[in-house]
Coordinates of C-alpha atoms in Angstrom, one line a residue:
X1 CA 19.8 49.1 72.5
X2 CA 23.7 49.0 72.8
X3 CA 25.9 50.9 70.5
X4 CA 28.0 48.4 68.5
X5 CA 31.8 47.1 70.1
X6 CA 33.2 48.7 67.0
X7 CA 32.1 52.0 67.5
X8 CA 32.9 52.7 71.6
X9 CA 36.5 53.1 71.4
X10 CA 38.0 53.1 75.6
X11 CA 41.4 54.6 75.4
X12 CA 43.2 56.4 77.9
X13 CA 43.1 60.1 78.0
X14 CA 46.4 61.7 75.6
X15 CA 49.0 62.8 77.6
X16 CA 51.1 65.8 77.5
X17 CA 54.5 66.2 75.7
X18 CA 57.5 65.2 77.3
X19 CA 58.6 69.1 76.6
X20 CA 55.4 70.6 78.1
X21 CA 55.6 68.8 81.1
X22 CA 59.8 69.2 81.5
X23 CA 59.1 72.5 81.0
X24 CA 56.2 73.4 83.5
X25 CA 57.9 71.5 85.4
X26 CA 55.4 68.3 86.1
X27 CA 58.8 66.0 85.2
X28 CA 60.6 65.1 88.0
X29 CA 63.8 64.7 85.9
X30 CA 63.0 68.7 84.5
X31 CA 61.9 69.4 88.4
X32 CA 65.2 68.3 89.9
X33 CA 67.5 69.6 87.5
X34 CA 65.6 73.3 87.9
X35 CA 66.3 72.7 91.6
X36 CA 70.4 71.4 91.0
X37 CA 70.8 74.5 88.5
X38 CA 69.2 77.2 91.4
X39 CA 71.4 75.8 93.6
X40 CA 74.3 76.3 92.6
X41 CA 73.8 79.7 91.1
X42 CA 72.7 81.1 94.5
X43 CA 75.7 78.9 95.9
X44 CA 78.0 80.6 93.8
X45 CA 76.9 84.2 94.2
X46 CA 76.7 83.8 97.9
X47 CA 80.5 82.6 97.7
X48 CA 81.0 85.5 95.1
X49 CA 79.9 87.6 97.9
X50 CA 80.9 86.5 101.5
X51 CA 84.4 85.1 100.3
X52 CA 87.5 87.7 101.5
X53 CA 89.5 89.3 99.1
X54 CA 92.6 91.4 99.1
X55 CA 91.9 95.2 99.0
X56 CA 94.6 97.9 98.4
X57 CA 93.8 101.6 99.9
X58 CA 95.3 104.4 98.5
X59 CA 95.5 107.4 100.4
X60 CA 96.4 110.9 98.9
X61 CA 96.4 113.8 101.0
X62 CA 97.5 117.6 101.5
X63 CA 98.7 117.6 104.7
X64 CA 100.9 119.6 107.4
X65 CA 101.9 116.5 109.4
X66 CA 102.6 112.6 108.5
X67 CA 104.3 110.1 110.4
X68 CA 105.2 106.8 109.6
X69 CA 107.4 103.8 110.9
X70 CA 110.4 102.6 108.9
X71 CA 110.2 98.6 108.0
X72 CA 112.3 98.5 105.1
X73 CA 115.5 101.0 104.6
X74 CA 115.7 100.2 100.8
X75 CA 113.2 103.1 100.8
X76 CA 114.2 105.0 103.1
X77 CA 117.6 106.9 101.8
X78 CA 116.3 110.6 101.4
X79 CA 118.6 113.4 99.8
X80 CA 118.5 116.6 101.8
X81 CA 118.6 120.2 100.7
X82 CA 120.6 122.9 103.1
X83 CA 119.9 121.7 106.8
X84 CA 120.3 122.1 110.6
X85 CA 121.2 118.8 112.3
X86 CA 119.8 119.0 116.1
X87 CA 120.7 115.8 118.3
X88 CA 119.6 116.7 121.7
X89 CA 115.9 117.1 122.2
X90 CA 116.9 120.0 124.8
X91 CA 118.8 122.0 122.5
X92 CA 118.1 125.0 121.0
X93 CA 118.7 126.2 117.4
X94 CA 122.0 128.0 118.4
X95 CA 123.4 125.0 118.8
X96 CA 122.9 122.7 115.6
X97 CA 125.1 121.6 113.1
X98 CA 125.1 122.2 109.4
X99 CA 124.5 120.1 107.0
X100 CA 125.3 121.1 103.0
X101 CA 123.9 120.4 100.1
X102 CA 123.1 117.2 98.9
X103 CA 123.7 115.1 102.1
X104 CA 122.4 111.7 102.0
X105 CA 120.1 110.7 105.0
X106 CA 119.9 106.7 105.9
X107 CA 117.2 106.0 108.3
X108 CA 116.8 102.6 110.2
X109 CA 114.2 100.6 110.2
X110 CA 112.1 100.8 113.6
X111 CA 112.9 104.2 113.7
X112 CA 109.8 106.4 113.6
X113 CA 109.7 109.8 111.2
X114 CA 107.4 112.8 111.9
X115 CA 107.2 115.0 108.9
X116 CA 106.2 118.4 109.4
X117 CA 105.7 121.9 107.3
X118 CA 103.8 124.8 107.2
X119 CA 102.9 126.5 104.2
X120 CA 106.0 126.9 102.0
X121 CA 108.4 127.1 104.8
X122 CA 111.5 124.8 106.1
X123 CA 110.9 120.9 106.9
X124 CA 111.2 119.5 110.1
X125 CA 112.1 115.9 110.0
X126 CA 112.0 114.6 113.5
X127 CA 113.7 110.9 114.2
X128 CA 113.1 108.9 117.2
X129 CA 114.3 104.7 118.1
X130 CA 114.3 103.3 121.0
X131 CA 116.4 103.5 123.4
X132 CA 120.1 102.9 122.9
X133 CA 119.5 102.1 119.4
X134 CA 120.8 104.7 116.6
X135 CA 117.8 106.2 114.1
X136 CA 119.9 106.3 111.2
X137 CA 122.8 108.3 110.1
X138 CA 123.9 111.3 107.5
X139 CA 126.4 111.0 105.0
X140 CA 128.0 114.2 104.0
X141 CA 129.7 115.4 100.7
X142 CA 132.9 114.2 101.4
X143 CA 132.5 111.2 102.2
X144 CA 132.4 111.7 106.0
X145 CA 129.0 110.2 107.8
X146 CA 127.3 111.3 111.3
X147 CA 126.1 108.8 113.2
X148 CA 122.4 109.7 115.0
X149 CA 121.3 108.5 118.2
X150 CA 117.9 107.4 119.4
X151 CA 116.7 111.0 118.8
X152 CA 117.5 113.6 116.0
X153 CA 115.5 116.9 114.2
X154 CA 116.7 118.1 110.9
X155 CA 115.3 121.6 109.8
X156 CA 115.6 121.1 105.6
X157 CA 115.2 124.1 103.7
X158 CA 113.5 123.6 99.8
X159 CA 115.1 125.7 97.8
X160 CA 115.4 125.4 93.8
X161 CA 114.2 122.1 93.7
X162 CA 111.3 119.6 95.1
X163 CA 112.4 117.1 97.6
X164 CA 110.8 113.5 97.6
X165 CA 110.9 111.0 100.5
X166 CA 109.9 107.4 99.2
X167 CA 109.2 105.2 102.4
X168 CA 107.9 101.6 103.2
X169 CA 106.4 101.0 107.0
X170 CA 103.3 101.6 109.1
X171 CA 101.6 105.3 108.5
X172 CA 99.2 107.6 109.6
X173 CA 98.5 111.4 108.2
X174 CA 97.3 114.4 110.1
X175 CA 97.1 114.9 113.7
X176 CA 94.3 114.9 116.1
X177 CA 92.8 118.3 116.7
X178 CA 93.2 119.6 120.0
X179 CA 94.9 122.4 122.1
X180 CA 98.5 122.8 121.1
X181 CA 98.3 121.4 117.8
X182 CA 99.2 123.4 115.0
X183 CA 99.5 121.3 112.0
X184 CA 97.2 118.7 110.8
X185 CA 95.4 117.1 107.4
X186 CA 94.5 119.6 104.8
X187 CA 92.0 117.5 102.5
X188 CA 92.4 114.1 100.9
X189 CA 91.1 111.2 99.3
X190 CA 91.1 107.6 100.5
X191 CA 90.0 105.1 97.1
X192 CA 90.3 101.2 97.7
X193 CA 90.6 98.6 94.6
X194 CA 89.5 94.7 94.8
X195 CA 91.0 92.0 93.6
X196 CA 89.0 89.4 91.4
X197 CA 88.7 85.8 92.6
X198 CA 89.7 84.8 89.2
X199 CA 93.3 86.4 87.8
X200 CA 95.1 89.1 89.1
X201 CA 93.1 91.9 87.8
X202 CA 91.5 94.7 90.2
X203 CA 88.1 96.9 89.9
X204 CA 87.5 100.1 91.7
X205 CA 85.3 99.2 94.7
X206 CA 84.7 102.4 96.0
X207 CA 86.6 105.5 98.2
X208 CA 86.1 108.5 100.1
X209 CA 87.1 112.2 100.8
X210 CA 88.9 113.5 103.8
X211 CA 88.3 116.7 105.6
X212 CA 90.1 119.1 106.9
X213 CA 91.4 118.1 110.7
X214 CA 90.9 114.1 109.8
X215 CA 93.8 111.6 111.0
X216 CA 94.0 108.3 108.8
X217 CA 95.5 105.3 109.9
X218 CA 95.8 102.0 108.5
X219 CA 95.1 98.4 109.9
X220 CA 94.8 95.1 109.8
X221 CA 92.1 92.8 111.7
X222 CA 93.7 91.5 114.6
X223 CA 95.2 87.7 114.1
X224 CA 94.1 84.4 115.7
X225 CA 94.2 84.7 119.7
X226 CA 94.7 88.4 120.1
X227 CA 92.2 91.4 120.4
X228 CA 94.4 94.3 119.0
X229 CA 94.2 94.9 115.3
X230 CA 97.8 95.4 113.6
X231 CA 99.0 98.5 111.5
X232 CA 99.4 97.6 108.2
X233 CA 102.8 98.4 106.1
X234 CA 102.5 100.6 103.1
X235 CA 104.3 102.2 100.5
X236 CA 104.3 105.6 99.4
X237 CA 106.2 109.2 99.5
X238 CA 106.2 112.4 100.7
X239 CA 106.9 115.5 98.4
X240 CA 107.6 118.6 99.3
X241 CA 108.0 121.6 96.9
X242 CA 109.8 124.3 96.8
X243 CA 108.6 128.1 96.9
X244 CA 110.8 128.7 93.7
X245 CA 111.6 126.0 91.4
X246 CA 110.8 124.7 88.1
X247 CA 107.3 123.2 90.1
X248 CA 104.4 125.5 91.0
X249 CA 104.8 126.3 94.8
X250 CA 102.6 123.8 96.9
X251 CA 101.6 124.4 100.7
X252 CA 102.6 121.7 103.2
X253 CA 102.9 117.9 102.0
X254 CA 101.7 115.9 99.3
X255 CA 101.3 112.5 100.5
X256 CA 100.3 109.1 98.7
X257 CA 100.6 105.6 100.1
X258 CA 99.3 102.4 98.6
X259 CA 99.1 99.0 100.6
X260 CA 97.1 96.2 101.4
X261 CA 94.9 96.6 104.6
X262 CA 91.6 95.6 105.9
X263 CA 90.2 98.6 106.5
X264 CA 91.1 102.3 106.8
X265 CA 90.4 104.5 110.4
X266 CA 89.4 107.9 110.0
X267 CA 89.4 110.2 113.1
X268 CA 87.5 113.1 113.2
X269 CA 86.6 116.1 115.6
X270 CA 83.5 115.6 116.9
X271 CA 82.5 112.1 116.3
X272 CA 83.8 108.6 117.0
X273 CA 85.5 107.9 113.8
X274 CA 84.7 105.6 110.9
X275 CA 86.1 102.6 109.0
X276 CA 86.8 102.4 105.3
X277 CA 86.6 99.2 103.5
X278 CA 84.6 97.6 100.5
X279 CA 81.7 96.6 101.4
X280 CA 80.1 93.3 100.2
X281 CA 77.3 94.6 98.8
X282 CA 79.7 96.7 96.3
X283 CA 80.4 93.5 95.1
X284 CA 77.2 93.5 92.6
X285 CA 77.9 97.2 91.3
X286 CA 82.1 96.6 90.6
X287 CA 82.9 92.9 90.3
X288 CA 82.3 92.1 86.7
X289 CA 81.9 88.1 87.9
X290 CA 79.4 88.8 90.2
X291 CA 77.6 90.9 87.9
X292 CA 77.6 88.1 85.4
X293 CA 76.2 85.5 87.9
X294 CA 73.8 87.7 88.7
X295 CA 72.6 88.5 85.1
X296 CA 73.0 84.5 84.2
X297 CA 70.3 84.2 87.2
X298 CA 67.9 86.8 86.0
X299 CA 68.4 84.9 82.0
X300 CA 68.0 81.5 83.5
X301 CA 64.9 82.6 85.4
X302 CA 63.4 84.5 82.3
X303 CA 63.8 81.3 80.3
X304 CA 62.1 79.1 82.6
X305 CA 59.5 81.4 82.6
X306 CA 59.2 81.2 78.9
X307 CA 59.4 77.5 79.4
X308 CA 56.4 77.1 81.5
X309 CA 54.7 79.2 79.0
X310 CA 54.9 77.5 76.4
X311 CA 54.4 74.2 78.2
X312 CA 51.0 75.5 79.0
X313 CA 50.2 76.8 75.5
X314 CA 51.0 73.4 74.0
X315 CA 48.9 71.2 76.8
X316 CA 46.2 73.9 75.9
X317 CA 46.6 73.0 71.9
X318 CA 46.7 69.7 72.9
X319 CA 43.0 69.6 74.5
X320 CA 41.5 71.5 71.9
X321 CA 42.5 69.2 69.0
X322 CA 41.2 66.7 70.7
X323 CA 37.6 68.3 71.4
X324 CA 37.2 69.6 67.9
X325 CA 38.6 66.0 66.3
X326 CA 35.1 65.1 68.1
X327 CA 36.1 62.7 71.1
X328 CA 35.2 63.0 74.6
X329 CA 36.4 61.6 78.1
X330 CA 34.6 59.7 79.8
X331 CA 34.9 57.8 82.6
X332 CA 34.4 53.9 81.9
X333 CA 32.4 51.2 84.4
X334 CA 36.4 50.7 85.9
X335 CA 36.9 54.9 86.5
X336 CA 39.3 55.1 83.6
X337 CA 39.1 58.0 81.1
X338 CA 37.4 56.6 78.0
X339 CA 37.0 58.1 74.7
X340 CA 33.6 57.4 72.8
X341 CA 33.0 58.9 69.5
X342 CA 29.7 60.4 69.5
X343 CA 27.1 58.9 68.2
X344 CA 26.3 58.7 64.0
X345 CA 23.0 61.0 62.8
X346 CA 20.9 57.3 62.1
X347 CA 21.9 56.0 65.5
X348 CA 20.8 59.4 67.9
X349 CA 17.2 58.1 67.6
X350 CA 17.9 55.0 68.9
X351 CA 19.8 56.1 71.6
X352 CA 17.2 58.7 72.9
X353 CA 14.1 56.2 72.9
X354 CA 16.7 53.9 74.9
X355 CA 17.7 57.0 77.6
X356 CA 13.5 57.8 78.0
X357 CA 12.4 53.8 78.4
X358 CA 16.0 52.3 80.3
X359 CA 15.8 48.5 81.0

């Protein structure tokens, strides 16, 4: 016996939604725009990361000795307390020259200053250019002016008042520690600050503290076709204060610089130094971009999988309706998915004498 045409129904099986399969990602429209989207967020943190940026150290230190390298003489037009003037490097105390009061010193640029003082004693400001050249000159009081040669020491007493020394050049604090040296770095601190790709803004992107006996220099990465790195120019001062004054008394120097460098040397007694800079990875923790790129991923991630949930949930609601509305797949005489109600309570009779005695 064959059931009646008008109760087989052959249909093909009910597909998914469009969401469910966008959003499992079965779609290849919902697969490649998943792919486009994860590609350029991983392209733009990795650019976030790797791209150079500029970075401004700021070094402020205690210290017994500095030295630095005049570039720019707008800076570099100190007023002196009571001092000795000493032109010959052979020359003994005895035979110096005085220097009153408020005398104006006008250094060159090229010339190259060592700063020195012990506790709360006199300054020694020692000037040296090269050869045949002049390293600045002082103008007195009244009006006269002493022209310097390549060499010159001034011993500056400070006394009733602080003295400040604003400068602009190449630096580098402390001295190495070794036999005959009697001053160097007390403590310190070297910070650095980023700049964002986007605007002119800066973050903190990290720093570190100085010890006692450290030297610090400055550089820049060498440029196209040489080896050699190049010192890079800061800006800073050097304050001195004096034993009485309307200041409490400080020992030695107080020293801060800021300028734009790719990394900062440190020196230190008994190991081979150690670069400062921002590292990359810092990136993550201080650049609020980066962190944002990296949260976007972690959201975008989250909702997909949400989306792939869901798309499974609804296929799953999908299949059950169908079983409990009573149809069932099966495959027709040409392989295709069929759907066949089942058969009606007066017909299952029929159709189980026909399955025990077939044709």
């Amino acid at each position: 016996m064959e059931m009646r045409s008008d109760d087989a129904v052959s249909a093909r099986p009910r597909k998914a939604s469009r969401w469910a399969r966008w959003s499992s990602g079965e779609a290849p429209v919902g697969r490649l725009l998943a792919a486009l989207l994860g590609i350029a967020i991983v392209a733009l943190v990795a650019y976030l990361v790797i791209v150079e940026r500029e970075n401004i150290f700021t070094v402020d230190a205690s210290t017994e000795v500095a030295a630095f390298r005049i570039t720019d003489p707008l800076l570099s037009e100190w007023t002196l307390g009571p001092a000795r003037l000493i032109e010959d490097p052979f020359a003994d105390v005895a035979a110096s020259r005085n220097l009153a009061d408020q005398s104006l010193l006008v250094v060159e640029p090229g010339t190259r200053v060592r700063l020195q003082r012990h506790g709360v004693g006199q300054l020694r400001i020692q000037l040296t250019a090269d050869a045949g050249t002049t390293a600045g000159r002082v103008e007195l009081a009244d009006s006269s002016r002493i022209s310097l040669g390549d060499w010159a020491l001034l011993l500056v007493e400070v006394a009733g008042r602080p003295l400040v020394f604003p400068f602009r050049g190449t630096l580098a604090v402390g001295d190495d520690v070794a036999a005959g040296v009697d001053s160097i770095m007390l403590n310190g601190t070297v910070s650095v600050v980023e700049e964002q790709l986007l605007g002119k803004t800066h973050y903190v992107a990290g720093g570190e503290a100085l010890d006692t006996g450290d030297r610090v220099q400055l550089w820049n990465k060498a440029p196209y076709g040489s080896v050699e790195p190049e010192p890079a120019v800061v800006s800073g001062f050097v304050r001195a204060e004096a034993m009485e004054g309307f200041s409490e008394p400080v020992n030695a120097l107080t020293l801060v610089a800021h300028g734009q460098a790719d990394y900062v040397q440190v020196e230190r007694l008994g190991s081979a130094g150690y670069h400062i800079h921002a590292p990359h990875w810092a990136r993550f923790l201080h650049d609020p971009l980066l962190a944002a790129s990296t949260a976007i991923i972690a959201l975008v991630a989250l909702l997909f999988e949400v989306l792939s949930k869901c798309g499974v949930l609804i296929g799953g609601n999908t299949g059950k309706h169908e079983k409990e509305s009573g149809a069932e797949v099966e495959p027709d005489d040409r392989g295709r998915a069929a759907l066949r109600p089942e058969a009606r309570p007066g017909e299952q009779a029929a159709l189980t004498r026909e399955e025990e005695n077939p044709k």
